[in-house]
C-alpha positions as CSV (number, residue, x, y, z in Angstrom):
1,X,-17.9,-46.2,10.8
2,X,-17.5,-44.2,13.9
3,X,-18.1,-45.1,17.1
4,X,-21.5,-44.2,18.3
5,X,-22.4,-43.7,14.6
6,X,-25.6,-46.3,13.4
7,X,-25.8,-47.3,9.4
8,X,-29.0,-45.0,9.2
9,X,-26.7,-42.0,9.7
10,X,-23.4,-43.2,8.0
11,X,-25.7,-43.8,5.0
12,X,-27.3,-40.5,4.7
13,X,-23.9,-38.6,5.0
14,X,-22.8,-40.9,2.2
15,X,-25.4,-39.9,-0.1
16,X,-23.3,-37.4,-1.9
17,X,-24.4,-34.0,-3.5
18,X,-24.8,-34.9,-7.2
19,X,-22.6,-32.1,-8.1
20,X,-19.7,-33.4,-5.4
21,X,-20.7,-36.8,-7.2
22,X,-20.0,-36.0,-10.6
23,X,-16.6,-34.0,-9.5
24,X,-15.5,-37.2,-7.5
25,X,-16.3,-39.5,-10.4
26,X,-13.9,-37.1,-13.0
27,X,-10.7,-38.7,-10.5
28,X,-8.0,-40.8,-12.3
29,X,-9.2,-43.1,-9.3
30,X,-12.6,-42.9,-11.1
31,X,-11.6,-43.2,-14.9
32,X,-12.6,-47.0,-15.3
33,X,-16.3,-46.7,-13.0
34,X,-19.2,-47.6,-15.1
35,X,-21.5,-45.0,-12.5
36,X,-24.9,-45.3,-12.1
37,X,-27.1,-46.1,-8.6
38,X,-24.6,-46.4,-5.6
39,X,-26.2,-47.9,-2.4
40,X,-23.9,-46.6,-1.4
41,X,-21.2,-48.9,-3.1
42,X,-21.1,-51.5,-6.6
43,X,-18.8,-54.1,-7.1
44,X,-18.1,-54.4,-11.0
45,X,-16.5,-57.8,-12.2
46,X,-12.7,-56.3,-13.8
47,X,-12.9,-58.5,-17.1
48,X,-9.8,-60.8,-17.3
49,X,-7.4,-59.7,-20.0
50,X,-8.3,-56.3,-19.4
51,X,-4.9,-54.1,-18.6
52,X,-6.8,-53.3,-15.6
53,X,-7.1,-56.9,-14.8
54,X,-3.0,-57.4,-15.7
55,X,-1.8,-54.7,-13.6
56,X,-3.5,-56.0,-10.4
57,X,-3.1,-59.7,-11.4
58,X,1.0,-59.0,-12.0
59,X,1.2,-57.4,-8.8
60,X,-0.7,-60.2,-7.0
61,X,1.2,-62.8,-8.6
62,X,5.0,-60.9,-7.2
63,X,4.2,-62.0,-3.7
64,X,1.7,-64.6,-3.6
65,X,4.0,-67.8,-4.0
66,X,1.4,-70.1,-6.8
67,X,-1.5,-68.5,-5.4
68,X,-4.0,-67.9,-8.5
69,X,-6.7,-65.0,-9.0
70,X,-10.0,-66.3,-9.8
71,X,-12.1,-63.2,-9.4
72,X,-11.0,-59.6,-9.5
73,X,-14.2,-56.6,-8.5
74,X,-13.6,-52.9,-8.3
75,X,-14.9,-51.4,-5.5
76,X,-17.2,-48.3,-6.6
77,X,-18.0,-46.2,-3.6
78,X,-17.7,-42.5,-4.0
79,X,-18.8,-41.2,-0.7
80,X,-15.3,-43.3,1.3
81,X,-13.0,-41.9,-2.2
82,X,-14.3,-38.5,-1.9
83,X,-13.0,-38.8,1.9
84,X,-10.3,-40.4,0.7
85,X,-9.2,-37.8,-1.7
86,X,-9.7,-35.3,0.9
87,X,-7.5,-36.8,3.6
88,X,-5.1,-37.1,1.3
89,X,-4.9,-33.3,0.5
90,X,-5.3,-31.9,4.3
91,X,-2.0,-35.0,4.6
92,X,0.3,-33.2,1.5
93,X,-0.8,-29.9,2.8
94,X,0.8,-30.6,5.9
95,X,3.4,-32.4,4.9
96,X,6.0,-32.3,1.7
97,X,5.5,-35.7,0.4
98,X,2.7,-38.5,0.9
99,X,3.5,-42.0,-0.5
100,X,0.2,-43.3,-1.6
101,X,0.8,-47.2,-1.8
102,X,-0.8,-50.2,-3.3
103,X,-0.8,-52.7,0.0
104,X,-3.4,-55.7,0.5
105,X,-5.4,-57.0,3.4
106,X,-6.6,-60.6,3.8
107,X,-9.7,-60.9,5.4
108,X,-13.3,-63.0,5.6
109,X,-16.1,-63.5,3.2
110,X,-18.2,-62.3,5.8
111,X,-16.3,-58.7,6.0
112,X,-16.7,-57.9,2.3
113,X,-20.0,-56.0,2.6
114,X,-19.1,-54.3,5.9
115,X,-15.9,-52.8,4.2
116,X,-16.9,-51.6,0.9
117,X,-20.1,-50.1,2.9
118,X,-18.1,-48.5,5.6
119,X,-14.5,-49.0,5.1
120,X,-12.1,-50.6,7.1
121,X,-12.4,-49.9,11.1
122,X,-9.7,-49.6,13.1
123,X,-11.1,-50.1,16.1
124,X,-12.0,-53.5,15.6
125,X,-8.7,-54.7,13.7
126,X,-6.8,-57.6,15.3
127,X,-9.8,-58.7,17.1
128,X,-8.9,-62.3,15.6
129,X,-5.5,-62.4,15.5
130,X,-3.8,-59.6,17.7
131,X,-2.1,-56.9,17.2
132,X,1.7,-57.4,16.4
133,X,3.2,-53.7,15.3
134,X,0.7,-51.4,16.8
135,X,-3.5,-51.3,16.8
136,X,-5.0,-50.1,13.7
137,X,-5.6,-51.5,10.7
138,X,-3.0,-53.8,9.0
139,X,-1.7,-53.7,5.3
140,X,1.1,-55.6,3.5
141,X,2.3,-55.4,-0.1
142,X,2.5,-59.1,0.4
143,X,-0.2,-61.4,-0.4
144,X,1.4,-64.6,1.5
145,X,1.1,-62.6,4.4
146,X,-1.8,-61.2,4.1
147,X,-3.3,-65.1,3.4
148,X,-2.7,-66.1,7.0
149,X,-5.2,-63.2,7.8
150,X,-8.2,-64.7,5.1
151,X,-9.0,-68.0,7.2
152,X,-8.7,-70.0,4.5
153,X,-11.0,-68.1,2.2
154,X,-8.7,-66.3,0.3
155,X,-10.5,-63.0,0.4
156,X,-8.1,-59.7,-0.3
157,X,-8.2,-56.4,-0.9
158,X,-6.1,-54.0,-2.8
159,X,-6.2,-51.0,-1.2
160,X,-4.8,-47.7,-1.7
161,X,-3.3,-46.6,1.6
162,X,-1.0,-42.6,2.4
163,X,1.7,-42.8,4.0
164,X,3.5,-39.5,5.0
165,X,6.1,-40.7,8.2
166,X,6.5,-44.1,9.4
167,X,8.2,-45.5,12.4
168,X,8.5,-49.2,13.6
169,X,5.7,-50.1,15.9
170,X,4.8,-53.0,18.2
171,X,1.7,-54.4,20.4
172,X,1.3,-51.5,23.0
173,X,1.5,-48.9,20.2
174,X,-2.6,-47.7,20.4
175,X,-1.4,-44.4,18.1
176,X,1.4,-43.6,16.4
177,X,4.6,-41.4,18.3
178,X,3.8,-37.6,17.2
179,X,4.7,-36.4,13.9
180,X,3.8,-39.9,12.7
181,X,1.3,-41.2,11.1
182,X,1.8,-44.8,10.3
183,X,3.8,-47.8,11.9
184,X,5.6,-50.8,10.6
185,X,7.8,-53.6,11.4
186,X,11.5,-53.8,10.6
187,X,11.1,-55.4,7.8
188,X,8.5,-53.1,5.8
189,X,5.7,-56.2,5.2
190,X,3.4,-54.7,7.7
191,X,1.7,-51.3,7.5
192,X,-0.3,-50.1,10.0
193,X,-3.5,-47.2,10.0
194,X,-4.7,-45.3,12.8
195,X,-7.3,-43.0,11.3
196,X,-9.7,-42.9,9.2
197,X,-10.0,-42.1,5.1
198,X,-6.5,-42.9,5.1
199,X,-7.1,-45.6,3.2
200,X,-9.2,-47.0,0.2
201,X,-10.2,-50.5,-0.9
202,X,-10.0,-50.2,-4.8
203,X,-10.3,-54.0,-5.7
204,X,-12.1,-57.0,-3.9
205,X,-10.2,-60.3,-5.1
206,X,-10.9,-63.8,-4.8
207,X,-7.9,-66.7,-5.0
């Protein structure tokens, strides 16, 4: 939510035009939402067995050393993927090629609502734990790193981050250099977002 910006307001402008609805909701993004009232989000239970499920359980289970899924929930919101989507046009309009990524984020119980109402808010990210490779909001394709951020709950999110040019950041970085959009550390296990709708969280899971 942007600064300045109360939930009243964010709420209207998320009450999407039925026909920009309908459009949204015909996205591969979209093909497995069940639709219906969205206030302005739903979280539907992923049934386990599903090849929905698999592919997110598989990719959890790569990185996150014995940790095991209980719970898996998509996250339904189509006013933050119709921003999504459109950031992500405006990005491969600019540029040749935008690496759109699967990366998770560890974070509380008591964040859930805030980010599948609003998204996640760079402005506030690393108020907990600092900010290592530059001040935005922090991804990882790897679960046993993104654990340290969860408190012990062992609350993620997949999310569907763009990525069109990276350089390695670090603690002073408030934006990325020009010409870049992201930052990272040497090793890759750290992604980090400056602006918003460049980003989505697709899946709310439980461990």
């Amino acid at each position: 939510m942007a600064s300045g910006e109360d939930e009243n307001t964010y709420l209207k402008k998320s009450k999407c035009d039925s026909r920009i609805k309908e459009k949204i909701l015909q996205e591969p993004m979209a093909t497995d939402w069940e639709g219906g009232n969205y206030n302005p989000y739903r979280l539907v239970t992923v049934e386990e067995g599903s090849d929905e499920y698999d592919v997110v359980e598989n990719l959890f289970d790569e990185t996150s050393r014995g940790l095991t899924i209980t719970q898996v929930k998509r996250v339904e919101n189509p006013y933050l993927l119709g921003q999504y989507l459109m950031k992500k046009e405006k990005m491969a309009r600019k540029r040749l090629f935008v690496d759109e990524r699967l990366l998770f984020h560890g974070t509380r119980e008591s964040n859930v609502d805030g980010i599948c109402r609003f998204n996640f808010d760079w402005r506030r990210n690393g108020q907990s734990t600092g900010h290592k490779f530059g001040q935005g909001v922090s991804f990882t394709p790897e679960v046993s790193y993104a654990r340290h951020y969860t408190s012990g709950e062992n609350v993620f999110f997949l999310v569907k981050v763009l990525v069109a040019n990276s350089t390695i950041g670090n603690a002073s970085s408030i934006i990325p250099p020009p010409d870049y959009d992201t930052t990272e550390n040497v090793y890759g296990t750290v992604i980090v977002k400056y602006e918003d709708d460049d980003f989505y969280p697709q899946y709310l899971i439980y461990a």
